[in-house]
Short mmCIF file of C-alpha atoms and ligand atoms in Angstrom, two decimals:
data_model
loop_
_atom_site.label_atom_id
_atom_site.label_comp_id
_atom_site.label_asym_id
_atom_site.label_seq_id
_atom_site.Cartn_x
_atom_site.Cartn_y
_atom_site.Cartn_z
CA MET A 1 -54.72 15.73 49.76
CA TYR A 2 -53.13 19.12 49.20
CA LEU A 3 -50.26 20.10 46.92
CA VAL A 4 -48.99 23.26 48.56
CA GLY A 5 -46.42 25.74 47.29
CA ALA A 6 -43.98 26.63 50.08
CA GLY A 7 -42.57 29.71 48.40
CA PRO A 8 -38.95 30.36 47.54
CA GLY A 9 -37.34 30.27 50.98
CA ASP A 10 -38.45 33.07 53.28
CA PRO A 11 -41.08 31.32 55.40
CA GLY A 12 -43.14 34.53 55.44
CA LEU A 13 -43.95 34.01 51.77
CA LEU A 14 -46.25 31.03 52.32
CA THR A 15 -49.90 31.73 51.45
CA ARG A 16 -52.53 31.87 54.19
CA ARG A 17 -54.24 28.89 52.63
CA GLY A 18 -50.98 26.97 52.85
CA ALA A 19 -50.53 27.92 56.51
CA ASP A 20 -54.07 26.82 57.38
CA LEU A 21 -53.59 23.48 55.65
CA LEU A 22 -50.25 22.88 57.39
CA ALA A 23 -51.83 23.64 60.75
CA GLY A 24 -54.45 20.96 60.10
CA ALA A 25 -52.16 18.37 58.52
CA ASP A 26 -51.71 14.83 59.86
CA VAL A 27 -48.89 14.17 57.42
CA VAL A 28 -46.49 16.60 55.71
CA VAL A 29 -44.33 15.35 52.84
CA TYR A 30 -41.78 18.04 52.07
CA ASP A 31 -38.90 18.86 49.71
CA HIS A 32 -35.53 20.11 50.86
CA LEU A 33 -36.24 23.47 49.23
CA ALA A 34 -39.29 24.01 51.41
CA SER A 35 -38.25 26.01 54.49
CA SER A 36 -37.90 23.80 57.54
CA ARG A 37 -39.43 26.66 59.50
CA LEU A 38 -42.70 25.94 57.74
CA LEU A 39 -42.75 22.48 59.25
CA ASP A 40 -43.11 24.15 62.64
CA LEU A 41 -46.56 25.29 61.52
CA ALA A 42 -47.76 21.70 61.62
CA ARG A 43 -48.86 20.18 64.92
CA PRO A 44 -46.04 18.56 66.88
CA GLU A 45 -47.60 15.13 66.45
CA ALA A 46 -48.00 15.44 62.66
CA ILE A 47 -45.87 12.98 60.69
CA ARG A 48 -43.12 14.73 58.75
CA ILE A 49 -41.66 12.90 55.77
CA CYS A 50 -38.70 14.27 53.88
CA ALA A 51 -39.03 13.50 50.19
CA GLY A 52 -35.57 14.90 49.79
CA LYS A 53 -33.93 15.48 46.46
CA SER A 54 -30.22 15.69 46.88
CA VAL A 55 -29.99 15.46 50.67
CA GLY A 56 -28.65 11.98 51.35
CA HIS A 57 -30.66 9.88 53.74
CA CYS A 58 -34.14 11.20 53.16
CA THR A 59 -34.38 10.89 49.41
CA LEU A 60 -37.39 9.20 47.86
CA ASN A 61 -37.70 8.72 44.13
CA GLN A 62 -40.72 10.15 42.32
CA GLN A 63 -42.52 6.78 42.29
CA GLN A 64 -41.96 6.37 46.05
CA ILE A 65 -43.28 9.88 46.67
CA HIS A 66 -46.47 8.98 44.80
CA GLU A 67 -46.81 5.80 46.85
CA VAL A 68 -46.33 7.61 50.16
CA LEU A 69 -48.89 10.28 49.24
CA ILE A 70 -51.44 7.73 48.08
CA GLU A 71 -50.97 5.45 51.07
CA HIS A 72 -51.47 8.20 53.65
CA ALA A 73 -54.36 9.79 51.77
CA ARG A 74 -56.09 6.41 51.52
CA SER A 75 -55.90 5.92 55.25
CA GLY A 76 -57.95 9.07 55.66
CA ARG A 77 -55.19 11.39 56.89
CA ALA A 78 -54.97 15.06 55.97
CA VAL A 79 -51.88 15.03 53.75
CA VAL A 80 -49.97 18.15 52.72
CA ARG A 81 -47.40 17.78 49.99
CA LEU A 82 -45.20 20.83 50.54
CA LYS A 83 -43.13 21.81 47.53
CA GLY A 84 -40.57 24.58 47.11
CA GLY A 85 -41.79 27.64 45.22
CA ASP A 86 -44.90 26.86 43.22
CA PRO A 87 -45.89 23.18 42.89
CA LEU A 88 -46.53 23.46 39.16
CA VAL A 89 -43.45 25.42 38.11
CA PHE A 90 -40.61 22.96 37.50
CA GLY A 91 -41.91 21.14 40.53
CA ARG A 92 -43.35 17.89 39.17
CA GLY A 93 -46.58 18.90 40.87
CA GLY A 94 -48.37 17.99 37.66
CA GLU A 95 -47.01 14.46 37.79
CA GLU A 96 -47.94 14.03 41.44
CA ALA A 97 -51.44 15.33 40.82
CA SER A 98 -51.95 12.92 37.90
CA ALA A 99 -50.76 10.00 40.02
CA LEU A 100 -53.29 10.99 42.67
CA ARG A 101 -56.08 11.31 40.10
CA ALA A 102 -55.20 7.88 38.70
CA ALA A 103 -55.44 6.47 42.22
CA GLY A 104 -58.86 8.07 42.66
CA ILE A 105 -57.69 10.53 45.31
CA SER A 106 -59.08 14.03 45.20
CA PHE A 107 -56.73 16.95 45.66
CA GLU A 108 -56.40 20.71 45.85
CA ILE A 109 -53.45 22.67 44.47
CA VAL A 110 -52.33 25.74 46.42
CA PRO A 111 -50.00 28.02 44.47
CA GLY A 112 -46.80 29.38 45.93
CA VAL A 113 -44.44 32.23 45.12
CA THR A 114 -42.19 30.69 42.49
CA ALA A 115 -38.45 31.30 42.81
CA ALA A 116 -38.36 33.64 39.79
CA VAL A 117 -40.93 35.94 41.35
CA GLY A 118 -39.58 35.76 44.91
CA VAL A 119 -36.00 36.28 43.79
CA ALA A 120 -37.05 39.18 41.56
CA ALA A 121 -38.54 41.03 44.51
CA TYR A 122 -35.71 40.31 46.94
CA SER A 123 -32.91 41.11 44.53
CA GLY A 124 -34.54 44.17 43.02
CA ILE A 125 -34.57 42.78 39.48
CA PRO A 126 -38.09 43.08 38.05
CA PRO A 127 -38.73 40.39 35.40
CA THR A 128 -40.70 42.82 33.29
CA HIS A 129 -40.41 46.55 32.82
CA ARG A 130 -42.38 48.93 30.61
CA ASP A 131 -39.26 50.18 28.84
CA THR A 132 -37.02 47.16 28.61
CA ALA A 133 -38.88 43.88 28.98
CA SER A 134 -42.39 43.14 27.83
CA ALA A 135 -42.11 39.40 28.25
CA VAL A 136 -40.44 36.93 30.55
CA ALA A 137 -39.60 33.28 29.98
CA PHE A 138 -39.09 30.70 32.72
CA VAL A 139 -36.53 28.22 31.39
CA THR A 140 -35.03 25.05 32.83
CA GLY A 141 -31.27 24.79 32.67
CA HIS A 142 -31.33 21.23 33.91
CA ASN A 143 -30.04 19.72 30.68
CA ASP A 144 -26.83 20.63 28.92
CA PRO A 145 -27.85 22.91 26.02
CA ARG A 146 -25.17 21.22 23.89
CA SER A 147 -26.67 17.76 24.41
CA GLY A 148 -29.01 18.36 21.49
CA ASP A 149 -31.94 16.66 23.24
CA GLY A 150 -34.23 19.14 21.52
CA ARG A 151 -36.30 19.95 24.60
CA LEU A 152 -35.43 23.63 24.38
CA ASP A 153 -34.97 25.79 21.33
CA TRP A 154 -31.94 27.81 22.42
CA SER A 155 -31.84 29.71 19.20
CA ALA A 156 -35.41 30.92 19.84
CA LEU A 157 -34.50 31.74 23.44
CA ALA A 158 -31.53 33.81 22.26
CA ARG A 159 -33.97 35.83 20.14
CA PHE A 160 -36.67 35.98 22.85
CA PRO A 161 -37.71 39.62 23.25
CA GLY A 162 -37.68 39.83 27.02
CA THR A 163 -36.14 38.52 30.23
CA LEU A 164 -34.91 34.95 30.59
CA VAL A 165 -35.08 33.39 34.03
CA VAL A 166 -33.22 30.08 34.12
CA TYR A 167 -34.00 27.61 36.90
CA MET A 168 -31.60 24.77 37.78
CA GLY A 169 -28.85 26.36 35.71
CA VAL A 170 -25.88 26.10 38.09
CA THR A 171 -24.29 22.96 36.65
CA HIS A 172 -24.51 24.08 33.04
CA LEU A 173 -24.12 27.81 33.62
CA ALA A 174 -21.13 28.27 31.32
CA ALA A 175 -22.70 26.18 28.56
CA ILE A 176 -25.96 28.11 28.83
CA CYS A 177 -24.27 31.50 28.57
CA GLU A 178 -22.02 30.36 25.71
CA THR A 179 -24.94 28.82 23.84
CA LEU A 180 -27.01 31.99 24.11
CA ILE A 181 -24.06 34.05 22.86
CA GLY A 182 -23.38 31.50 20.11
CA GLU A 183 -27.02 31.76 19.01
CA GLY A 184 -26.68 35.51 18.64
CA LYS A 185 -27.56 37.05 21.98
CA PRO A 186 -25.13 39.97 22.58
CA ALA A 187 -22.30 38.94 24.89
CA ASP A 188 -22.71 42.16 26.86
CA THR A 189 -26.35 41.45 27.76
CA PRO A 190 -26.68 42.17 31.50
CA ALA A 191 -27.05 38.99 33.55
CA ALA A 192 -27.27 38.09 37.21
CA ILE A 193 -27.15 35.06 39.40
CA VAL A 194 -29.12 35.07 42.61
CA GLU A 195 -28.25 32.32 45.10
CA SER A 196 -30.48 31.37 48.03
CA GLY A 197 -32.90 34.11 47.08
CA THR A 198 -35.24 35.53 49.75
CA LEU A 199 -33.09 33.89 52.45
CA PRO A 200 -30.58 35.59 54.75
CA ALA A 201 -27.82 33.89 52.76
CA GLN A 202 -29.00 35.54 49.53
CA ARG A 203 -26.10 36.43 47.29
CA THR A 204 -26.37 38.26 44.00
CA THR A 205 -23.67 38.46 41.35
CA THR A 206 -24.21 40.76 38.39
CA GLY A 207 -22.27 40.94 35.17
CA THR A 208 -22.90 40.06 31.55
CA LEU A 209 -23.52 36.84 29.66
CA ALA A 210 -19.81 36.84 28.85
CA THR A 211 -18.48 37.49 32.36
CA LEU A 212 -20.91 35.66 34.60
CA PRO A 213 -19.55 32.09 34.24
CA ARG A 214 -16.10 33.17 35.38
CA GLN A 215 -17.51 35.34 38.19
CA ALA A 216 -19.56 32.36 39.35
CA VAL A 217 -16.49 30.16 39.58
CA GLU A 218 -14.56 32.84 41.44
CA SER A 219 -17.31 33.43 43.96
CA GLY A 220 -18.00 29.73 44.53
CA LEU A 221 -21.56 29.64 43.23
CA ARG A 222 -23.86 27.29 45.14
CA PRO A 223 -27.40 26.14 44.39
CA PRO A 224 -30.22 26.94 44.63
CA ALA A 225 -29.66 29.75 42.21
CA LEU A 226 -31.43 31.48 39.36
CA LEU A 227 -29.83 32.97 36.28
CA ILE A 228 -31.54 36.14 35.08
CA VAL A 229 -30.65 37.50 31.66
CA GLY A 230 -31.81 40.86 30.34
CA GLU A 231 -31.64 44.64 30.62
CA VAL A 232 -33.78 44.52 33.79
CA VAL A 233 -30.68 43.39 35.71
CA LEU A 234 -29.47 47.00 35.54
CA LEU A 235 -32.43 48.16 37.65
CA ARG A 236 -31.04 46.36 40.66
CA ASP A 237 -28.81 49.27 41.63
CA ARG A 238 -31.92 51.29 42.34
CA LEU A 239 -34.34 48.61 43.49
CA ALA A 240 -32.34 46.35 45.79
CA TRP A 241 -33.64 46.59 49.36
CA PHE A 242 -33.24 43.21 51.02
CA GLU A 243 -29.45 43.30 51.15
CA ARG A 244 -29.70 46.81 52.57
CA LEU A 245 -31.54 45.70 55.72
CA PRO A 246 -29.54 46.65 58.80
CA LEU A 247 -28.65 43.11 59.88
CA PHE A 248 -28.55 41.54 56.42
CA GLY A 249 -25.98 38.77 56.21
CA GLN A 250 -25.42 38.57 59.98
CA ARG A 251 -25.65 35.02 61.28
CA ILE A 252 -26.92 35.22 64.82
CA VAL A 253 -27.22 32.35 67.31
CA VAL A 254 -30.15 32.89 69.63
CA THR A 255 -29.83 30.96 72.86
CA ARG A 256 -33.06 32.09 74.48
CA PRO A 257 -35.45 29.62 76.07
CA GLU A 258 -37.68 27.79 73.63
CA ALA A 259 -40.82 29.70 74.52
CA GLU A 260 -39.30 33.06 73.60
CA LEU A 261 -37.32 31.91 70.62
CA SER A 262 -39.70 32.38 67.75
CA ARG A 263 -40.66 35.91 68.76
CA SER A 264 -37.04 36.82 69.33
CA ALA A 265 -35.99 35.29 66.04
CA ALA A 266 -38.67 37.20 64.16
CA SER A 267 -37.40 40.59 65.30
CA LEU A 268 -33.90 39.76 64.02
CA GLU A 269 -35.16 38.26 60.79
CA THR A 270 -37.18 41.32 59.83
CA MET A 271 -33.84 43.16 60.03
CA GLY A 272 -32.39 40.69 57.54
CA ALA A 273 -30.40 38.46 59.90
CA GLU A 274 -30.11 34.69 59.68
CA VAL A 275 -31.16 33.22 63.01
CA ILE A 276 -29.74 29.97 64.28
CA ALA A 277 -31.92 28.74 67.09
CA ALA A 278 -30.07 27.11 69.97
CA PRO A 279 -32.29 27.05 73.04
CA THR A 280 -30.10 26.39 76.07
CA VAL A 281 -33.02 26.25 78.42
CA VAL A 282 -36.27 24.47 77.87
CA VAL A 283 -39.24 25.63 79.85
CA ARG A 284 -41.72 23.17 81.34
CA PRO A 285 -44.60 23.21 83.79
CA ILE A 286 -43.30 22.49 87.29
CA ALA A 287 -43.20 18.85 88.33
CA ASP A 288 -45.15 19.44 91.54
CA PRO A 289 -47.81 22.12 91.12
CA GLY A 290 -48.93 21.64 94.76
CA PRO A 291 -47.49 24.89 96.19
CA LEU A 292 -48.70 26.87 93.16
CA ASP A 293 -52.20 25.43 93.46
CA ASP A 294 -52.12 26.25 97.13
CA ALA A 295 -51.18 29.90 96.42
CA ILE A 296 -53.86 30.12 93.73
CA GLY A 297 -56.33 28.71 96.22
CA ARG A 298 -55.74 31.66 98.53
CA LEU A 299 -55.18 34.47 96.02
CA GLU A 300 -57.55 36.71 97.95
CA SER A 301 -55.04 36.74 100.80
CA PHE A 302 -52.51 38.71 98.65
CA ASP A 303 -52.39 42.36 97.59
CA TRP A 304 -49.77 42.13 94.85
CA LEU A 305 -49.02 39.51 92.22
CA VAL A 306 -45.54 39.97 90.77
CA PHE A 307 -44.29 38.45 87.51
CA THR A 308 -40.63 38.33 86.58
CA SER A 309 -40.95 36.84 83.09
CA PRO A 310 -43.45 36.35 80.26
CA ASN A 311 -43.29 32.61 80.95
CA GLY A 312 -44.36 33.26 84.52
CA VAL A 313 -47.46 35.00 83.20
CA ARG A 314 -48.29 32.25 80.70
CA PHE A 315 -47.77 29.34 83.05
CA PHE A 316 -49.65 31.05 85.87
CA ILE A 317 -52.69 31.71 83.71
CA ASP A 318 -52.55 28.24 82.18
CA ARG A 319 -52.64 26.84 85.68
CA LEU A 320 -55.67 28.97 86.58
CA ASP A 321 -57.35 27.53 83.54
CA LYS A 322 -56.43 23.95 84.45
CA LEU A 323 -57.91 24.50 87.90
CA GLY A 324 -61.18 25.59 86.31
CA LEU A 325 -60.65 29.26 87.17
CA ASP A 326 -60.33 32.34 84.98
CA LEU A 327 -58.93 35.86 85.04
CA ARG A 328 -61.44 37.01 87.64
CA ALA A 329 -59.29 35.10 90.13
CA VAL A 330 -56.67 37.87 89.92
CA GLY A 331 -59.23 40.64 89.58
CA ARG A 332 -58.66 42.16 93.02
CA LEU A 333 -54.86 41.99 92.92
CA GLN A 334 -52.36 44.67 91.94
CA LEU A 335 -50.11 43.37 89.17
CA ALA A 336 -46.41 44.06 88.77
CA ALA A 337 -44.21 43.14 85.79
CA ILE A 338 -40.43 43.21 85.76
CA GLY A 339 -40.29 44.87 82.33
CA PRO A 340 -42.23 45.71 79.18
CA THR A 341 -42.06 42.19 77.71
CA THR A 342 -43.64 40.73 80.81
CA ALA A 343 -46.19 43.56 80.78
CA GLU A 344 -46.94 42.62 77.15
CA ALA A 345 -47.51 39.01 78.16
CA LEU A 346 -50.09 40.29 80.67
CA ALA A 347 -51.62 42.55 78.02
CA ALA A 348 -52.11 39.50 75.80
CA TYR A 349 -54.67 38.43 78.42
CA HIS A 350 -56.07 41.97 78.59
CA LEU A 351 -54.43 42.49 81.96
CA ARG A 352 -52.78 45.82 82.65
CA ALA A 353 -49.69 45.89 84.87
CA ASP A 354 -50.07 48.37 87.73
CA LEU A 355 -46.33 48.65 88.04
CA VAL A 356 -43.51 48.34 85.50
CA PRO A 357 -40.19 49.78 86.69
CA ASP A 358 -38.22 52.09 84.40
CA LEU A 359 -35.16 49.87 84.53
CA PHE A 360 -35.84 46.29 83.67
CA ARG A 361 -34.20 44.19 86.31
CA SER A 362 -34.88 42.68 89.68
CA GLU A 363 -33.23 45.50 91.63
CA ALA A 364 -35.40 48.13 89.98
CA LEU A 365 -38.56 46.11 90.49
CA ALA A 366 -37.66 45.62 94.13
CA ALA A 367 -37.06 49.34 94.57
CA SER A 368 -40.38 50.30 92.94
CA LEU A 369 -42.25 47.70 94.90
CA ALA A 370 -40.57 48.76 98.11
CA THR A 371 -42.34 52.11 97.93
CA ARG A 372 -45.63 50.87 96.50
CA ALA A 373 -46.08 47.54 98.25
CA ALA A 374 -44.52 48.13 101.67
CA GLY A 375 -46.48 46.39 104.38
CA SER A 376 -48.62 44.45 101.95
CA ARG A 377 -48.83 40.79 101.02
CA VAL A 378 -46.89 39.97 97.86
CA LEU A 379 -47.02 36.80 95.77
CA LEU A 380 -43.94 36.36 93.55
CA ALA A 381 -44.64 34.07 90.61
CA ARG A 382 -41.35 32.93 89.12
CA ALA A 383 -39.24 30.11 87.70
CA ASP A 384 -38.01 27.31 89.92
CA ARG A 385 -34.58 28.86 89.79
CA GLY A 386 -33.25 32.33 89.20
CA ARG A 387 -32.13 35.32 91.22
CA THR A 388 -33.64 35.77 94.68
CA ILE A 389 -33.01 39.52 94.86
CA LEU A 390 -36.68 40.37 94.87
CA ARG A 391 -37.48 38.22 97.85
CA ASP A 392 -34.32 39.29 99.66
CA GLN A 393 -34.92 43.00 99.21
CA LEU A 394 -38.65 42.97 99.74
CA GLY A 395 -38.66 40.42 102.52
CA PRO A 396 -38.00 42.89 105.32
CA LEU A 397 -40.60 45.35 104.00
CA ALA A 398 -43.51 43.20 102.96
CA ASP A 399 -45.00 39.79 103.53
CA VAL A 400 -43.50 37.94 100.56
CA THR A 401 -44.50 34.49 99.32
CA GLN A 402 -42.47 33.07 96.46
CA VAL A 403 -43.91 30.33 94.30
CA ALA A 404 -42.49 28.51 91.28
CA VAL A 405 -44.90 28.52 88.34
CA TYR A 406 -42.63 26.83 85.80
CA GLN A 407 -39.29 25.14 85.61
CA ASN A 408 -36.24 25.87 83.57
CA ALA A 409 -34.57 22.67 82.45
CA ASP A 410 -31.18 22.73 80.80
CA ALA A 411 -30.99 21.64 77.17
CA ASP A 412 -28.84 18.51 76.90
CA ALA A 413 -27.14 19.52 73.67
CA LEU A 414 -26.85 22.19 71.04
CA PRO A 415 -28.41 21.66 67.61
CA ASP A 416 -26.41 19.42 65.28
CA GLY A 417 -23.51 21.12 63.59
CA LEU A 418 -23.61 24.32 65.62
CA ASP A 419 -20.46 23.56 67.59
CA ASP A 420 -18.58 23.10 64.30
CA ARG A 421 -19.99 26.31 62.87
CA ILE A 422 -18.90 28.24 65.95
CA THR A 423 -15.43 26.67 65.89
CA ALA A 424 -15.10 27.57 62.22
CA GLY A 425 -16.30 31.11 62.92
CA SER A 426 -19.11 30.70 60.41
CA VAL A 427 -21.59 32.49 62.64
CA ASP A 428 -21.22 36.18 63.50
CA TRP A 429 -22.96 36.63 66.83
CA ILE A 430 -24.23 34.73 69.83
CA THR A 431 -26.81 36.46 71.98
CA LEU A 432 -26.79 35.83 75.71
CA THR A 433 -29.79 37.00 77.65
CA SER A 434 -29.08 35.73 81.16
CA SER A 435 -26.28 34.43 83.35
CA ALA A 436 -27.84 30.97 83.43
CA ILE A 437 -27.92 30.88 79.64
CA ALA A 438 -24.29 32.02 79.40
CA ARG A 439 -23.18 29.30 81.79
CA ARG A 440 -25.25 26.68 80.03
CA LEU A 441 -23.84 27.58 76.62
CA HIS A 442 -20.33 27.43 78.03
CA ALA A 443 -21.00 23.96 79.39
CA LEU A 444 -22.45 22.71 76.11
CA LEU A 445 -19.63 23.92 73.85
CA SER A 446 -16.50 21.97 73.00
CA GLU A 447 -13.16 23.44 74.04
CA SER A 448 -12.36 24.57 70.49
CA ALA A 449 -15.74 26.28 70.11
CA ARG A 450 -15.25 28.01 73.48
CA GLN A 451 -12.05 29.48 72.17
CA ALA A 452 -13.72 30.79 69.05
CA VAL A 453 -16.35 32.56 71.17
CA GLY A 454 -15.42 36.13 71.93
CA THR A 455 -12.84 36.12 69.14
CA ARG A 456 -14.11 34.81 65.83
CA VAL A 457 -17.70 34.79 67.06
CA ARG A 458 -18.84 37.85 68.99
CA LEU A 459 -21.08 37.96 72.02
CA ALA A 460 -24.04 40.25 72.56
CA SER A 461 -25.21 40.46 76.15
CA LEU A 462 -28.53 41.63 77.53
CA SER A 463 -27.36 43.38 80.68
CA PRO A 464 -24.39 44.22 82.91
CA VAL A 465 -25.30 41.28 85.15
CA THR A 466 -25.13 38.89 82.21
CA SER A 467 -21.93 40.52 80.93
CA GLU A 468 -20.28 40.01 84.30
CA THR A 469 -21.01 36.29 84.17
CA VAL A 470 -19.79 36.14 80.58
CA ARG A 471 -16.47 37.72 81.57
CA ALA A 472 -16.14 35.38 84.52
CA LEU A 473 -16.39 32.55 81.99
CA GLY A 474 -13.37 34.01 80.22
CA TRP A 475 -15.24 35.52 77.30
CA GLU A 476 -15.31 39.04 75.99
CA VAL A 477 -18.55 40.96 75.44
CA ALA A 478 -18.69 42.88 72.15
CA VAL A 479 -22.11 44.48 72.55
CA GLU A 480 -24.30 45.09 75.58
CA ALA A 481 -27.92 46.21 75.35
CA ARG A 482 -28.43 49.74 76.59
CA ASP A 483 -31.82 48.98 78.04
CA TYR A 484 -32.06 45.46 79.30
CA THR A 485 -34.66 44.03 76.96
CA TRP A 486 -34.52 41.84 73.88
CA ASP A 487 -35.57 44.75 71.68
CA GLY A 488 -32.82 46.82 73.28
CA LEU A 489 -30.31 44.12 72.42
CA VAL A 490 -31.51 44.04 68.81
CA ARG A 491 -31.18 47.84 68.65
CA SER A 492 -27.62 47.63 69.93
CA LEU A 493 -26.77 45.01 67.30
CA VAL A 494 -28.21 47.26 64.60
CA GLU A 495 -26.17 50.22 65.87
CA GLN A 496 -23.05 48.12 65.87
CA ALA A 497 -23.72 46.97 62.28
CA ASP A 498 -24.37 50.60 61.25
CA ASN A 499 -21.09 51.75 62.76
CA GLU A 500 -19.16 49.00 61.06
CA GLU A 501 -20.88 49.75 57.77
CA ARG A 502 -19.97 53.40 58.10
CA ARG A 503 -16.39 52.50 58.95
CA ARG A 504 -16.18 50.26 55.92
CA ILE A 505 -17.48 53.05 53.73
CA THR A 506 -15.06 55.56 55.25
CA LEU A 507 -12.16 53.19 54.81
CA ALA A 508 -13.11 52.55 51.22
CA SER A 509 -13.38 56.19 50.26
CA PRO A 510 -10.03 57.77 49.33
CA GLU A 511 -11.12 61.23 50.51
CA ALA A 512 -11.39 60.07 54.11
N1 SAH B 601 -41.09 24.71 42.07
C1 SAH B 601 -39.96 25.57 42.33
C2 SAH B 601 -38.79 25.29 41.43
C3 SAH B 601 -38.17 23.95 41.65
S1 SAH B 601 -36.79 23.68 40.61
C4 SAH B 601 -40.40 27.02 42.17
O1 SAH B 601 -41.51 27.29 41.74
O2 SAH B 601 -39.62 27.90 42.51
C5 SAH B 601 -35.46 24.15 41.66
C6 SAH B 601 -34.80 25.40 41.14
O3 SAH B 601 -35.50 26.53 41.55
C7 SAH B 601 -33.41 25.60 41.68
O4 SAH B 601 -32.46 24.87 40.94
C8 SAH B 601 -33.23 27.08 41.49
O5 SAH B 601 -32.91 27.38 40.17
C9 SAH B 601 -34.61 27.60 41.76
N2 SAH B 601 -34.76 28.07 43.15
C10 SAH B 601 -35.54 27.56 44.09
N3 SAH B 601 -35.44 28.26 45.24
C11 SAH B 601 -34.55 29.23 44.99
C12 SAH B 601 -34.00 30.30 45.76
N4 SAH B 601 -34.37 30.48 47.03
N5 SAH B 601 -33.09 31.12 45.19
C13 SAH B 601 -32.72 30.94 43.91
N6 SAH B 601 -33.21 29.97 43.13
C14 SAH B 601 -34.11 29.13 43.66
#
């Protein structure tokens, strides 16, 4: 049984030990503050139990949590109890561990980045500083300081010579600030509130003990949030970096097929964006692998093997493996990839593409192949549906065999709540990376959401071909990738954000 700290929000802040344990877990019992993205690290068949706290239907009380942990651990399963931040900092990890000990169950405790530490880094407010803060206190603001329950000595905290970091202080924020001032802490002491720290929705409000409660009301403060009180708050001007990331605060819907989603999401997230995954196409092995197996069986009769997507590469090589073959089966063939991402998928198997066209689309691949592969025997490994340009253009020049290595199946629905978010305009961008995806998204959206698309929610398209389809659907394209790759699309989004940022700055400056 493992009590594992999930970190403050950003899934990248989980420890390696935590990741290893999640990967091996049979059962994961998690809090709502633990990132749902971390649950993806567990095997698909692992049992996931939401222990809740505040989110309606999946709330267990502390006693029930103990019972669930004990029951699963007793039946010999590898149980991970995943807790937000650090399990032992305001996390009741101590209580859970004692319940386990009492039940005779052995456990390991894996620390996590506690909110105070994670939020400090991501907001640029160091809890300690050589000149201004030689101590830091982690305080719970869960109880009303005026209740007189005696759990905290607020008078001592007002005199505390260092930084105060108050957890769970949203409800009683005004009372906490007033109490500290009443106990003698200067009303102009710098103070900050950091909401949803380390997450794309992070929001920081700075002021003083006197001003913060009103600012919080005005800005509609929402938990989870930390209150930080002390001179160190002033360092934020110099040290903030997270909010300065190029796509910080942008909420981007990624509609790419499942298999490419996590990699695509990661490149946006490192730029500070919030990614909302909405796969419109799910990728599966083809229902009847007969023709593929047949082509694999006579690979020596081809000169070129052509891949038009990373999935094509993966499914083809998986199939080799299933048939008891290995990479030597393609050893004699020339390999072509439609673009750098497909070439990378080959490189992951230590295969080097002999041909990658400069422009990343079927026409360019056909043109390059037309000169290199004329008169030879070409095997096209592709999805069960998609453009047939390659076969059409190469057909007259070479002996082309086309075989489906995987199938694209349409997703039946968008993730819960996404349609509403689009209608309300509470996402900023939707990325569209193919015509099929654009059409599928259109079909899945409600009429009101369709109307918001292109107006309140902007569209970023991968290529002119995709943009054409998007326009035919009645939508406007706000950004088109200059080179037709995912990374190119991300670059174009960054440029767009830069331009808008610059415009905002120019507009704000009176000299302009
Ligand atoms: N064990 C957790 C704390 C649980 S108490 C830890 O070590 O971090 C829950 C409180 O933590 C919240 O009320 C809030 O004050 C703080 N918190 C957790 N995640 C946070 C986040 N991402 N941003 C700001 N505060 C957070």
